[in-house]
Amino acid sequence: MNDILKDRLRDLAETLQEAATKASEIGHAIADTATQSSTYTAGLSPFIVGLTVFVLAIFVGYYVVWKVTPALHSPLMSVTNAISSVIVIGALIAAGQDLNGTAKIAGFVAIILASINIFGGFVVTRRMLEMFDSKKKGN
Amino acid sequence: MCVNSEAFLYLVASVCFIMSLQGLSSAKTSKMGNLYGIVGMVIAIGTALMGSGISSYGFIVGGIVIGGVIGTFIAQAIQMTALPQLVAAFHSLVGLAAVFVAYAAYQAPEAYKIGTIGNIYRASLIEMTLGTIIGAITFTGSLVAFGKLQGLIKGKPLSFAGQHLLNAGLGGAIFLMAAIFVFTESHLIFWMIVALSFVLGFMLILPIGGADMPVIVSMLNSYSGWAAAGIGFTLHNNLLIITGALVGSSGAILSYIMCKGMNRSFFNVILGGFGNDDVAGPSGQKAIEDRPVKSGSAEDAAFIMAQAQNVIIVPGYGMAVAQAQHALKEMGDQLKKMGANVRYAIHPVAGRMPGHMNVLLAEANVPYEDVFELEDINNDFANCDVAFVIGANDVTNPAAKTDPTSPIFGMPILEVEKARTVLFVKRSMASGYAGVENELFFRPNTMMLFGDAKKVSEDLSKSLHNA
């Protein structure tokens, strides 16, 4: 009786051990898949991510710009000119690093150029819009 | 600051930029729109400054202060009539800045996390090269546009045999160089790409005449956007990509509207087909000034105007050149005082940039409600007493509707010939930009008022006052 019980218990232990091994294997497999899939998302080329954003933004731009009233097309040009100077961000990285002197100078020049645009663009847009505004008040 | 919060703030800035364009959908919200743009820019720059990798601030602050002072000064000092050349000059700066940023990324790839010197990621090299090419073309192209608008370069289209072939060759050479650069990262090749793109920018815009500048300025606006997007791809920065796409599509839409206003295809404008000898020559030279033209003095014109109930004023580039907007507005006010209904009709391509006339009239305090776009007012010419054309020409030429051989055939025009009387202010009998004689001058209901647009408007005001 005791022997039979011992055998049974040993069998059960073996089965459980096998099951545990299997489970851990499955666990590893799942983990592997998960890791793979996560590296897959991270490994999605930044170009594709950028392209997605780019294409969607073109559509946004298309619909927003068609709504701009023709009378304000000049301010539209000057304001888009100002905001396209947001490339200054790229210049900031270059001018703020200390790894490469040439890049630092290039960044500095780019900051000056872009800043002329940013300030000039917004100021001239404001001047234009004020004209459209003052005439409303005047009448 | 962690990468995710950085990206989030950039998203906020992107939304601000979208709101900024949205604001321009009406005059009421437009100032708010400009404010959104400024807020977006501040967020963007602030985020970049707090980001990792920036260790010294001297050059940054110095650059922003220098650029900011110059930019603010220019924008405050500029005359509104010089707006088109200002915008062209600004575009050139964006283009050049893009070239410098690309060069910086090429020199210090570690700072941009796109690899190491001599071992930059291939995708980044491609994006960087594209940004450089578009930026360089934008730079010199805008310089030429600026020169033409400022009168430094002759406004007449310059063309020579084999031009398109040369440009195609240049384009091919740039493409080849770009391919070599992506594999070699050679300094020499980089500068050759820049140099060739500079030349191409010159060559592309040089053959295009002054009156096509609305299309060109819009196109360069668009290019400056694409250049920004190109840099955005290099830096893996969504804000730059979004902004570039917004500006790019904005410029493209404006170019499209301008082309439609001239009934010409975009390529037709780009290839500089207008004003070429073979197109405009025959119709331009034929039978000039052998037909009688009725001309009158300011007093004659004032006499007709004094009796008019409905007056529609059609301004064009000549008004901008003569700085006649204030004198014109005074004349309009005088007419209003005498009980006439005075309105202004704006052709989409009047002036040298989209919306040019609207800004000038706004500067002169002409009420927004008195200014109408072509499709909104064209039917009203039939029951207007006087159409007063000042500084416009081709956009009123009836040949665009009636003469299939005319180079401007099919272009939408303001139908001033339907008015009871057409008063046409012009300096001389010379033909307009397209080199086409205007049939309108010889119509019995047309009276030519020869002289400077500003002088004529002032004289008219005086005569009306005395009438």
Coordinates of C-alpha atoms in Angstrom, one line a residue:
Chain A
M1 CA 0.0 0.0 0.0
N2 CA 2.7 2.3 1.0
D3 CA 4.8 1.3 -1.9
I4 CA 1.9 1.9 -4.3
L5 CA 1.4 5.3 -2.8
K6 CA 5.0 6.1 -3.1
D7 CA 5.1 5.1 -6.8
R8 CA 2.0 7.1 -7.5
L9 CA 3.5 10.1 -5.8
R10 CA 6.7 9.7 -7.7
D11 CA 4.8 9.5 -10.9
L12 CA 2.8 12.6 -10.0
A13 CA 5.9 14.5 -9.1
E14 CA 7.5 13.5 -12.4
T15 CA 4.4 14.6 -14.3
L16 CA 4.3 17.8 -12.4
Q17 CA 7.9 18.4 -13.1
E18 CA 7.4 17.8 -16.8
A19 CA 4.4 20.1 -16.8
A20 CA 6.5 22.7 -15.0
T21 CA 9.2 22.4 -17.6
K22 CA 6.6 22.6 -20.3
A23 CA 5.0 25.6 -18.7
S24 CA 8.3 27.4 -18.3
E25 CA 9.1 26.6 -21.9
I26 CA 5.8 28.1 -23.0
G27 CA 6.5 31.0 -20.7
H28 CA 9.9 31.5 -22.3
A29 CA 8.3 31.2 -25.7
I30 CA 5.7 33.9 -24.9
A31 CA 8.4 36.1 -23.4
D32 CA 10.5 35.6 -26.5
T33 CA 7.5 36.5 -28.7
A34 CA 6.8 39.5 -26.5
T35 CA 10.4 40.7 -26.7
Q36 CA 10.5 40.1 -30.4
S37 CA 7.3 42.0 -31.0
S38 CA 8.5 44.8 -28.7
T39 CA 11.8 45.0 -30.5
Y40 CA 9.8 44.8 -33.7
T41 CA 7.8 48.0 -32.8
A42 CA 10.9 49.8 -31.6
G43 CA 12.7 48.5 -34.7
L44 CA 10.0 49.9 -36.9
S45 CA 12.1 52.3 -39.0
P46 CA 11.8 55.9 -37.8
F47 CA 11.5 56.8 -41.4
I48 CA 8.1 55.0 -41.6
V49 CA 6.9 56.6 -38.4
G50 CA 8.0 60.0 -39.7
L51 CA 6.4 59.3 -43.1
T52 CA 3.1 58.4 -41.4
V53 CA 3.1 61.7 -39.5
F54 CA 4.2 63.5 -42.6
V55 CA 1.4 62.2 -44.8
L56 CA -1.3 62.8 -42.2
A57 CA 0.0 66.4 -41.6
I58 CA -0.2 67.1 -45.4
F59 CA -3.9 66.2 -45.2
V60 CA -4.4 68.4 -42.2
G61 CA -2.6 71.2 -44.0
Y62 CA -4.6 70.7 -47.1
Y63 CA -7.9 71.1 -45.3
V64 CA -6.9 73.9 -43.0
V65 CA -5.3 76.0 -45.8
W66 CA -8.3 75.7 -48.2
K67 CA -10.3 77.4 -45.4
V68 CA -8.1 80.4 -45.3
T69 CA -9.9 83.4 -46.7
P70 CA -8.2 84.7 -49.9
A71 CA -7.9 88.2 -48.4
L72 CA -5.5 86.8 -45.9
H73 CA -3.3 84.9 -48.3
S74 CA -0.4 87.3 -47.7
P75 CA -0.4 86.9 -43.9
L76 CA -0.7 83.2 -44.5
M77 CA 2.6 83.3 -46.5
S78 CA 4.4 85.3 -43.9
V79 CA 3.1 83.2 -41.0
T80 CA 4.0 79.9 -42.7
N81 CA 7.4 81.4 -43.4
A82 CA 7.8 82.1 -39.7
I83 CA 6.8 78.7 -38.5
S84 CA 8.8 76.9 -41.1
S85 CA 11.8 78.4 -39.3
V86 CA 11.1 75.9 -36.6
I87 CA 14.1 74.1 -38.1
V88 CA 15.9 76.3 -35.6
I89 CA 15.5 73.3 -33.3
G90 CA 18.0 71.4 -35.4
A91 CA 20.4 74.4 -35.2
L92 CA 20.0 74.6 -31.4
I93 CA 21.4 71.0 -31.1
A94 CA 24.4 71.9 -33.2
A95 CA 25.1 75.2 -31.4
G96 CA 24.6 73.7 -28.0
Q97 CA 26.9 70.7 -28.3
D98 CA 30.6 70.8 -27.7
L99 CA 31.7 67.8 -29.8
N100 CA 32.4 69.5 -33.0
G101 CA 33.5 73.1 -33.6
T102 CA 32.5 73.3 -37.2
A103 CA 29.0 72.0 -36.5
K104 CA 28.8 74.6 -33.6
I105 CA 29.5 77.4 -36.0
A106 CA 27.1 76.1 -38.6
G107 CA 24.4 75.8 -36.0
F108 CA 25.1 79.4 -34.8
V109 CA 24.7 80.7 -38.4
A110 CA 21.5 78.7 -38.8
I111 CA 20.2 80.1 -35.6
I112 CA 20.7 83.7 -36.8
L113 CA 19.1 83.0 -40.1
A114 CA 16.1 81.2 -38.7
S115 CA 15.7 83.8 -35.9
I116 CA 15.5 86.6 -38.5
N117 CA 12.7 84.7 -40.1
I118 CA 10.9 83.8 -36.9
F119 CA 10.9 87.3 -35.5
G120 CA 10.5 89.0 -38.9
G121 CA 7.7 86.7 -40.0
F122 CA 5.6 87.0 -36.9
V123 CA 6.1 90.8 -36.6
V124 CA 5.2 91.5 -40.2
T125 CA 2.2 89.2 -40.0
R126 CA 1.0 91.1 -36.9
R127 CA 1.5 94.3 -38.8
M128 CA -0.6 93.1 -41.7
L129 CA -3.3 91.7 -39.5
E130 CA -3.5 94.9 -37.5
M131 CA -4.3 96.7 -40.8
F132 CA -7.2 94.4 -41.5
D133 CA -8.3 94.9 -37.9
S134 CA -8.0 98.7 -37.7
K135 CA -10.2 99.2 -40.7
K136 CA -12.9 97.2 -39.1
K137 CA -12.8 99.5 -36.1
G138 CA -12.7 102.5 -38.3
N139 CA -15.9 101.7 -40.0
Chain B
M1 CA 13.5 65.9 -19.5
C2 CA 12.5 62.4 -20.8
V3 CA 12.1 61.7 -24.4
N4 CA 8.4 61.1 -24.1
S5 CA 7.6 64.5 -22.4
E6 CA 9.8 66.1 -25.1
A7 CA 7.8 64.5 -27.8
F8 CA 4.6 65.5 -26.0
L9 CA 5.6 69.2 -25.9
Y10 CA 6.5 69.0 -29.5
L11 CA 3.0 67.7 -30.2
V12 CA 1.5 70.7 -28.3
A13 CA 3.6 73.0 -30.5
S14 CA 2.4 71.2 -33.6
V15 CA -1.2 71.7 -32.6
C16 CA -0.4 75.4 -32.0
F17 CA 0.9 75.7 -35.5
I18 CA -2.2 74.1 -36.9
M19 CA -4.4 76.4 -34.9
S20 CA -2.3 79.3 -36.2
L21 CA -3.3 78.5 -39.8
Q22 CA -6.8 77.7 -38.7
G23 CA -7.0 81.2 -37.3
L24 CA -6.5 82.8 -40.7
S25 CA -9.8 81.4 -41.9
S26 CA -11.3 84.8 -40.9
A27 CA -10.1 88.3 -40.2
K28 CA -11.6 88.1 -36.8
T29 CA -9.6 85.2 -35.6
S30 CA -6.5 86.0 -37.5
K31 CA -4.6 87.8 -34.8
M32 CA -5.3 84.9 -32.5
G33 CA -3.8 82.7 -35.1
N34 CA -0.6 84.7 -35.2
L35 CA -0.5 84.4 -31.4
Y36 CA -0.9 80.6 -31.6
G37 CA 2.1 80.6 -34.0
I38 CA 4.2 82.5 -31.5
V39 CA 3.2 80.3 -28.6
G40 CA 4.0 77.2 -30.6
M41 CA 7.4 78.5 -31.5
V42 CA 8.2 79.4 -27.9
I43 CA 7.2 75.9 -26.7
A44 CA 9.2 74.3 -29.5
I45 CA 12.4 76.3 -28.8
G46 CA 12.0 75.9 -25.0
T47 CA 11.6 72.2 -25.3
A48 CA 14.6 71.9 -27.5
L49 CA 16.7 73.9 -25.0
M50 CA 15.7 71.7 -22.1
G51 CA 16.4 68.6 -24.1
S52 CA 19.4 66.4 -23.6
G53 CA 22.7 67.2 -25.5
I54 CA 22.7 70.9 -25.0
S55 CA 25.6 71.8 -22.8
S56 CA 26.4 75.4 -23.6
Y57 CA 24.0 78.3 -24.3
G58 CA 26.3 81.2 -25.4
F59 CA 26.0 80.6 -29.1
I60 CA 22.3 79.9 -28.9
V61 CA 21.4 83.0 -27.0
G62 CA 23.7 85.1 -29.1
G63 CA 22.3 83.8 -32.4
I64 CA 18.7 84.3 -31.3
V65 CA 19.4 87.8 -30.1
I66 CA 21.2 88.8 -33.3
G67 CA 18.6 87.3 -35.6
G68 CA 15.8 88.5 -33.5
V69 CA 16.9 92.1 -33.6
I70 CA 17.6 92.0 -37.4
G71 CA 14.3 90.3 -38.1
T72 CA 12.2 92.6 -35.9
F73 CA 13.9 95.7 -37.3
I74 CA 13.4 94.7 -41.0
A75 CA 9.7 93.7 -40.4
Q76 CA 9.0 97.0 -38.7
A77 CA 10.7 99.1 -41.2
I78 CA 9.5 97.5 -44.4
Q79 CA 6.9 99.3 -46.6
M80 CA 3.8 97.3 -47.3
T81 CA 4.3 97.6 -51.0
A82 CA 7.6 95.8 -50.6
L83 CA 6.0 92.8 -49.0
P84 CA 6.5 90.3 -51.8
Q85 CA 10.2 90.8 -51.9
L86 CA 10.4 90.7 -48.1
V87 CA 8.7 87.3 -48.1
A88 CA 11.0 86.1 -50.9
A89 CA 14.0 87.2 -48.9
F90 CA 12.7 85.4 -45.8
H91 CA 12.2 82.2 -47.8
S92 CA 15.8 82.3 -48.9
L93 CA 16.9 82.4 -45.3
V94 CA 14.9 79.3 -44.4
G95 CA 16.5 77.5 -47.3
L96 CA 20.0 78.5 -46.2
A97 CA 19.3 77.7 -42.6
A98 CA 18.2 74.2 -43.7
V99 CA 21.5 73.8 -45.5
F100 CA 23.5 74.8 -42.4
V101 CA 21.5 72.5 -40.2
A102 CA 22.1 69.6 -42.5
Y103 CA 25.8 70.4 -42.6
A104 CA 25.9 70.5 -38.8
A105 CA 24.2 67.1 -38.6
Y106 CA 26.8 65.8 -41.1
Q107 CA 29.6 67.2 -39.0
A108 CA 28.3 66.2 -35.5
P109 CA 26.1 63.1 -36.1
E110 CA 26.6 62.0 -32.5
A111 CA 24.8 65.1 -31.2
Y112 CA 21.9 64.2 -33.4
K113 CA 22.1 60.5 -32.5
I114 CA 22.3 59.5 -36.2
G115 CA 25.5 57.6 -36.0
T116 CA 29.1 58.6 -35.9
I117 CA 31.4 60.6 -38.3
G118 CA 32.0 58.5 -41.3
N119 CA 29.4 56.1 -40.2
I120 CA 26.1 57.9 -40.3
Y121 CA 23.0 55.8 -40.8
R122 CA 22.2 55.5 -44.5
A123 CA 18.6 56.6 -44.1
S124 CA 19.7 59.7 -42.3
L125 CA 22.2 60.5 -45.0
I126 CA 19.4 60.3 -47.6
E127 CA 17.1 62.5 -45.6
M128 CA 19.9 65.0 -44.9
T129 CA 20.9 65.2 -48.6
L130 CA 17.3 65.8 -49.6
G131 CA 16.9 68.6 -47.0
T132 CA 20.2 70.1 -48.3
I133 CA 19.2 70.0 -51.9
I134 CA 15.7 71.5 -51.4
G135 CA 17.1 74.1 -49.0
A136 CA 19.8 75.2 -51.4
I137 CA 17.4 75.4 -54.3
T138 CA 15.0 77.5 -52.1
F139 CA 17.9 79.8 -51.1
T140 CA 19.1 80.8 -54.6
G141 CA 15.6 80.6 -56.1
S142 CA 14.3 83.0 -53.6
L143 CA 17.2 85.3 -54.0
V144 CA 16.4 85.5 -57.7
A145 CA 12.7 86.1 -56.9
F146 CA 13.8 88.8 -54.5
G147 CA 16.0 90.4 -57.1
K148 CA 13.2 90.4 -59.7
L149 CA 10.6 91.8 -57.2
Q150 CA 13.0 94.4 -56.0
G151 CA 13.9 95.4 -59.5
L152 CA 17.6 94.4 -59.2
I153 CA 17.2 91.8 -61.9
K154 CA 15.2 92.5 -65.0
G155 CA 11.6 91.3 -64.6
K156 CA 11.4 90.1 -68.1
P157 CA 11.7 86.4 -68.6
L158 CA 15.2 85.4 -69.5
S159 CA 15.4 82.3 -71.6
F160 CA 17.9 80.7 -74.0
A161 CA 18.1 77.6 -76.1
G162 CA 18.8 74.4 -74.2
Q163 CA 17.7 75.9 -70.9
H164 CA 15.5 73.0 -69.9
L165 CA 18.2 70.5 -71.1
L166 CA 20.7 72.3 -68.9
N167 CA 18.4 72.2 -65.9
A168 CA 17.6 68.5 -66.4
G169 CA 21.4 67.9 -66.6
L170 CA 21.9 69.8 -63.4
G171 CA 19.1 67.8 -61.7
G172 CA 20.7 64.5 -62.9
A173 CA 24.1 65.5 -61.7
I174 CA 22.7 66.4 -58.3
F175 CA 20.9 63.1 -58.1
L176 CA 24.1 61.3 -59.0
M177 CA 26.2 63.2 -56.4
A178 CA 23.6 62.5 -53.8
A179 CA 23.8 58.8 -54.5
I180 CA 27.6 58.9 -54.2
F181 CA 27.4 61.0 -51.0
V182 CA 25.1 58.5 -49.3
F183 CA 27.8 55.8 -49.8
T184 CA 30.9 57.8 -49.3
E185 CA 30.0 60.7 -46.9
S186 CA 32.6 62.7 -48.8
H187 CA 33.1 66.3 -47.9
L188 CA 33.8 67.3 -51.5
I189 CA 30.7 65.7 -52.7
F190 CA 28.6 67.4 -50.1
W191 CA 29.8 70.8 -51.2
M192 CA 29.3 69.9 -54.8
I193 CA 25.7 69.0 -54.1
V194 CA 25.2 72.3 -52.4
A195 CA 26.9 74.2 -55.2
L196 CA 25.0 72.4 -58.0
S197 CA 21.7 73.0 -56.1
F198 CA 22.5 76.6 -55.8
V199 CA 23.1 76.9 -59.5
L200 CA 19.9 74.9 -60.2
G201 CA 17.9 77.3 -58.0
F202 CA 19.2 80.2 -60.0
M203 CA 18.5 78.6 -63.3
L204 CA 15.0 77.5 -62.4
I205 CA 13.7 81.0 -61.4
L206 CA 15.7 83.2 -63.7
P207 CA 13.6 82.5 -66.8
I208 CA 10.4 83.3 -65.0
G209 CA 8.9 86.7 -65.5
G210 CA 7.8 89.2 -62.9
A211 CA 4.1 88.8 -63.1
D212 CA 4.5 85.1 -62.5
M213 CA 6.0 85.8 -59.2
P214 CA 2.8 85.1 -57.2
V215 CA 3.2 81.4 -58.3
I216 CA 6.9 81.4 -57.7
V217 CA 6.8 83.0 -54.3
S218 CA 4.1 80.5 -53.3
M219 CA 6.2 77.7 -54.7
L220 CA 9.2 78.7 -52.8
N221 CA 7.1 79.0 -49.7
S222 CA 6.2 75.4 -50.3
Y223 CA 9.8 74.4 -50.8
S224 CA 10.9 76.0 -47.6
G225 CA 8.3 73.7 -45.9
W226 CA 9.6 70.6 -47.7
A227 CA 13.1 71.5 -46.7
A228 CA 12.0 71.7 -43.0
A229 CA 10.3 68.4 -43.3
G230 CA 13.5 66.9 -44.8
I231 CA 15.5 68.1 -41.8
G232 CA 12.7 66.8 -39.6
F233 CA 13.2 63.3 -41.0
T234 CA 16.9 63.6 -40.3
L235 CA 16.4 64.6 -36.7
H236 CA 13.5 62.1 -36.2
N237 CA 11.5 65.1 -35.0
N238 CA 7.8 65.0 -35.6
L239 CA 7.3 68.7 -35.0
L240 CA 9.6 69.6 -37.9
I241 CA 7.9 67.0 -40.1
I242 CA 4.4 68.2 -39.3
T243 CA 5.4 71.9 -39.7
G244 CA 7.2 71.2 -42.9
A245 CA 4.1 69.3 -44.2
L246 CA 1.8 72.1 -43.2
V247 CA 3.9 74.8 -44.8
G248 CA 4.6 72.7 -47.8
S249 CA 1.0 72.0 -48.5
S250 CA 0.0 75.6 -47.8
G251 CA 2.5 76.8 -50.4
A252 CA 1.4 74.2 -52.9
I253 CA -2.3 75.2 -52.5
L254 CA -1.4 78.9 -53.0
S255 CA 0.6 78.0 -56.2
Y256 CA -2.4 76.0 -57.4
I257 CA -4.8 78.9 -56.8
M258 CA -2.4 81.3 -58.5
C259 CA -2.1 79.0 -61.5
K260 CA -5.8 78.7 -61.8
G261 CA -6.1 82.4 -61.7
M262 CA -4.0 82.5 -64.8
N263 CA -5.5 79.4 -66.4
R264 CA -2.0 77.9 -66.7
S265 CA -0.6 74.7 -65.6
F266 CA 2.0 74.7 -62.9
F267 CA 4.6 73.3 -65.3
N268 CA 3.8 75.9 -67.8
V269 CA 4.8 78.5 -65.3
I270 CA 7.8 76.7 -64.1
L271 CA 9.1 76.1 -67.6
G272 CA 8.8 79.9 -68.2
G273 CA 6.6 79.5 -71.3
F274 CA 4.8 82.8 -70.8
G275 CA 6.2 86.0 -72.4
N276 CA 8.6 83.9 -74.5
D277 CA 9.1 85.4 -77.9
D278 CA 7.5 82.6 -79.8
V279 CA 4.3 82.9 -77.7
A280 CA 3.7 86.6 -77.2
G281 CA 5.6 88.0 -80.2
P282 CA 3.1 87.9 -83.0
S283 CA 0.1 89.1 -81.1
G284 CA 2.1 91.6 -79.2
Q285 CA 3.7 93.3 -82.2
K286 CA 0.7 93.4 -84.5
A287 CA -1.1 96.6 -85.1
I288 CA 0.0 98.5 -82.1
E289 CA -1.6 101.9 -81.7
D290 CA -3.1 102.3 -85.1
R291 CA -6.6 102.4 -83.7
P292 CA -8.1 105.4 -82.0
V293 CA -8.0 105.5 -78.3
K294 CA -10.2 107.8 -76.3
S295 CA -8.3 109.5 -73.5
G296 CA -9.5 112.1 -71.0
S297 CA -8.3 114.3 -68.2
A298 CA -9.1 114.0 -64.5
E299 CA -11.9 116.5 -64.9
D300 CA -13.6 114.5 -67.6
A301 CA -13.3 111.4 -65.5
A302 CA -14.6 113.2 -62.4
F303 CA -17.6 114.4 -64.4
I304 CA -18.5 110.8 -65.3
M305 CA -17.8 109.5 -61.8
A306 CA -19.9 112.2 -60.1
Q307 CA -23.0 110.8 -61.8
A308 CA -22.2 107.2 -61.1
Q309 CA -24.3 105.2 -58.6
N310 CA -22.2 102.1 -58.7
V311 CA -18.4 102.2 -58.9
I312 CA -16.1 99.1 -58.9
I313 CA -12.4 99.7 -58.5
V314 CA -10.0 97.2 -60.0
P315 CA -6.5 97.6 -58.5
G316 CA -3.4 95.9 -59.9
Y317 CA 0.3 95.8 -59.5
G318 CA 0.6 99.3 -60.9
M319 CA -1.2 100.6 -57.9
A320 CA 1.4 99.0 -55.7
V321 CA 4.3 100.4 -57.7
A322 CA 2.9 103.9 -57.6
Q323 CA 2.0 103.5 -53.9
A324 CA -1.4 104.8 -54.9
Q325 CA -3.5 102.9 -52.3
H326 CA -4.0 105.8 -49.9
A327 CA -4.9 108.3 -52.7
L328 CA -7.2 105.7 -54.1
K329 CA -9.0 105.2 -50.8
E330 CA -9.5 108.9 -50.6
M331 CA -11.0 109.0 -54.0
G332 CA -13.3 106.2 -53.0
D333 CA -14.3 108.0 -49.9
Q334 CA -15.1 111.1 -51.9
L335 CA -17.3 109.0 -54.2
K336 CA -19.1 107.5 -51.2
K337 CA -19.7 110.9 -49.8
M338 CA -21.4 111.8 -53.0
G339 CA -23.7 108.8 -52.6
A340 CA -22.1 106.2 -54.8
N341 CA -21.7 102.6 -53.9
V342 CA -18.0 101.9 -54.1
R343 CA -16.5 98.4 -54.1
Y344 CA -13.1 96.9 -54.9
A345 CA -12.6 93.8 -57.1
I346 CA -9.5 91.7 -56.6
H347 CA -8.3 89.3 -59.2
P348 CA -6.5 86.3 -57.6
V349 CA -3.2 87.1 -59.4
A350 CA -3.3 90.9 -59.1
G351 CA 0.0 92.0 -57.6
R352 CA 3.1 90.0 -57.0
M353 CA 2.0 87.7 -54.2
P354 CA -1.2 86.0 -53.1
G355 CA -3.4 88.5 -51.3
H356 CA -1.1 91.4 -52.1
M357 CA -3.9 93.8 -53.1
N358 CA -5.9 93.0 -50.0
V359 CA -3.0 93.9 -47.7
L360 CA -2.4 97.2 -49.5
L361 CA -6.1 98.2 -49.4
A362 CA -6.2 97.2 -45.8
E363 CA -3.2 99.4 -45.2
A364 CA -5.1 102.3 -46.7
N365 CA -8.0 101.4 -44.3
V366 CA -10.4 100.3 -47.1
P367 CA -13.2 98.4 -45.2
Y368 CA -12.9 94.6 -45.4
E369 CA -16.6 94.4 -46.5
D370 CA -15.9 96.6 -49.6
V371 CA -13.3 94.2 -51.0
F372 CA -14.5 91.3 -53.2
E373 CA -12.9 88.3 -54.8
L374 CA -13.4 87.7 -58.5
E375 CA -16.2 85.2 -58.4
D376 CA -18.1 87.3 -55.9
I377 CA -18.3 90.4 -57.9
N378 CA -17.9 89.5 -61.5
N379 CA -21.6 89.4 -62.2
D380 CA -22.0 92.9 -60.8
F381 CA -20.0 94.7 -63.5
A382 CA -23.0 94.5 -65.9
N383 CA -25.0 96.9 -63.7
C384 CA -22.2 99.1 -62.6
D385 CA -21.8 102.6 -63.9
V386 CA -18.0 103.0 -63.7
A387 CA -15.3 100.4 -63.6
F388 CA -12.1 102.1 -62.5
V389 CA -9.1 100.0 -63.5
I390 CA -5.9 101.2 -61.8
G391 CA -2.6 99.5 -62.4
A392 CA -4.2 96.3 -63.7
N393 CA -4.1 95.2 -67.4
D394 CA -4.1 91.5 -68.4
V395 CA -6.6 90.5 -65.8
T396 CA -9.2 92.7 -67.5
N397 CA -8.4 91.8 -71.1
P398 CA -11.6 90.5 -72.8
A399 CA -9.3 88.6 -75.3
A400 CA -9.0 86.0 -72.6
K401 CA -12.6 85.1 -73.3
T402 CA -12.9 85.8 -77.0
D403 CA -9.6 85.2 -78.8
P404 CA -8.5 81.5 -78.7
T405 CA -5.1 82.5 -80.2
S406 CA -4.3 84.9 -77.4
P407 CA -1.7 83.6 -74.9
I408 CA -4.0 84.5 -72.1
F409 CA -7.0 82.7 -73.6
G410 CA -9.0 80.9 -70.9
M411 CA -7.7 83.0 -68.0
P412 CA -10.5 84.1 -65.7
I413 CA -10.8 87.9 -66.0
L414 CA -12.7 90.6 -64.3
E415 CA -15.4 91.5 -66.8
V416 CA -15.0 95.3 -66.6
E417 CA -16.0 95.7 -70.3
K418 CA -19.6 95.1 -69.2
A419 CA -19.6 98.3 -67.1
R420 CA -21.3 101.4 -68.7
T421 CA -18.0 103.2 -68.6
V422 CA -14.5 101.9 -68.1
L423 CA -11.9 104.3 -66.7
F424 CA -8.5 102.9 -67.3
V425 CA -5.5 104.4 -65.5
K426 CA -2.3 103.6 -67.2
R427 CA 1.1 105.2 -67.6
S428 CA 1.4 104.6 -71.4
M429 CA -0.1 102.4 -74.1
A430 CA 2.5 99.7 -73.5
S431 CA 1.1 96.2 -73.3
G432 CA 0.9 94.3 -70.1
Y433 CA 3.1 91.5 -68.8
A434 CA 1.8 88.9 -71.2
G435 CA 2.8 91.1 -74.1
V436 CA -0.7 91.1 -75.3
E437 CA -2.5 94.2 -76.5
N438 CA -5.7 94.9 -74.4
E439 CA -8.7 95.0 -76.6
L440 CA -10.4 97.0 -73.9
F441 CA -8.5 100.3 -74.7
F442 CA -10.2 100.6 -78.0
R443 CA -13.8 100.1 -76.9
P444 CA -16.1 103.0 -77.2
N445 CA -17.0 102.9 -73.5
T446 CA -13.4 103.1 -72.4
M447 CA -11.7 106.2 -71.4
M448 CA -7.9 106.1 -70.8
L449 CA -6.5 108.2 -68.1
F450 CA -2.8 108.5 -68.8
G451 CA -0.5 109.2 -65.9
D452 CA 0.9 107.9 -62.6
A453 CA -1.7 106.0 -60.6
K454 CA -1.2 108.0 -57.5
K455 CA -1.3 111.4 -59.3
V456 CA -4.4 110.5 -61.2
S457 CA -6.2 109.3 -58.1
E458 CA -5.3 112.6 -56.3
D459 CA -6.4 114.7 -59.2
L460 CA -9.6 112.8 -59.4
S461 CA -10.3 113.4 -55.7
K462 CA -9.7 117.1 -56.1
S463 CA -11.9 117.3 -59.2
L464 CA -14.7 115.3 -57.5
H465 CA -14.4 117.6 -54.5
N466 CA -14.9 120.6 -56.7
A467 CA -17.7 119.1 -58.7

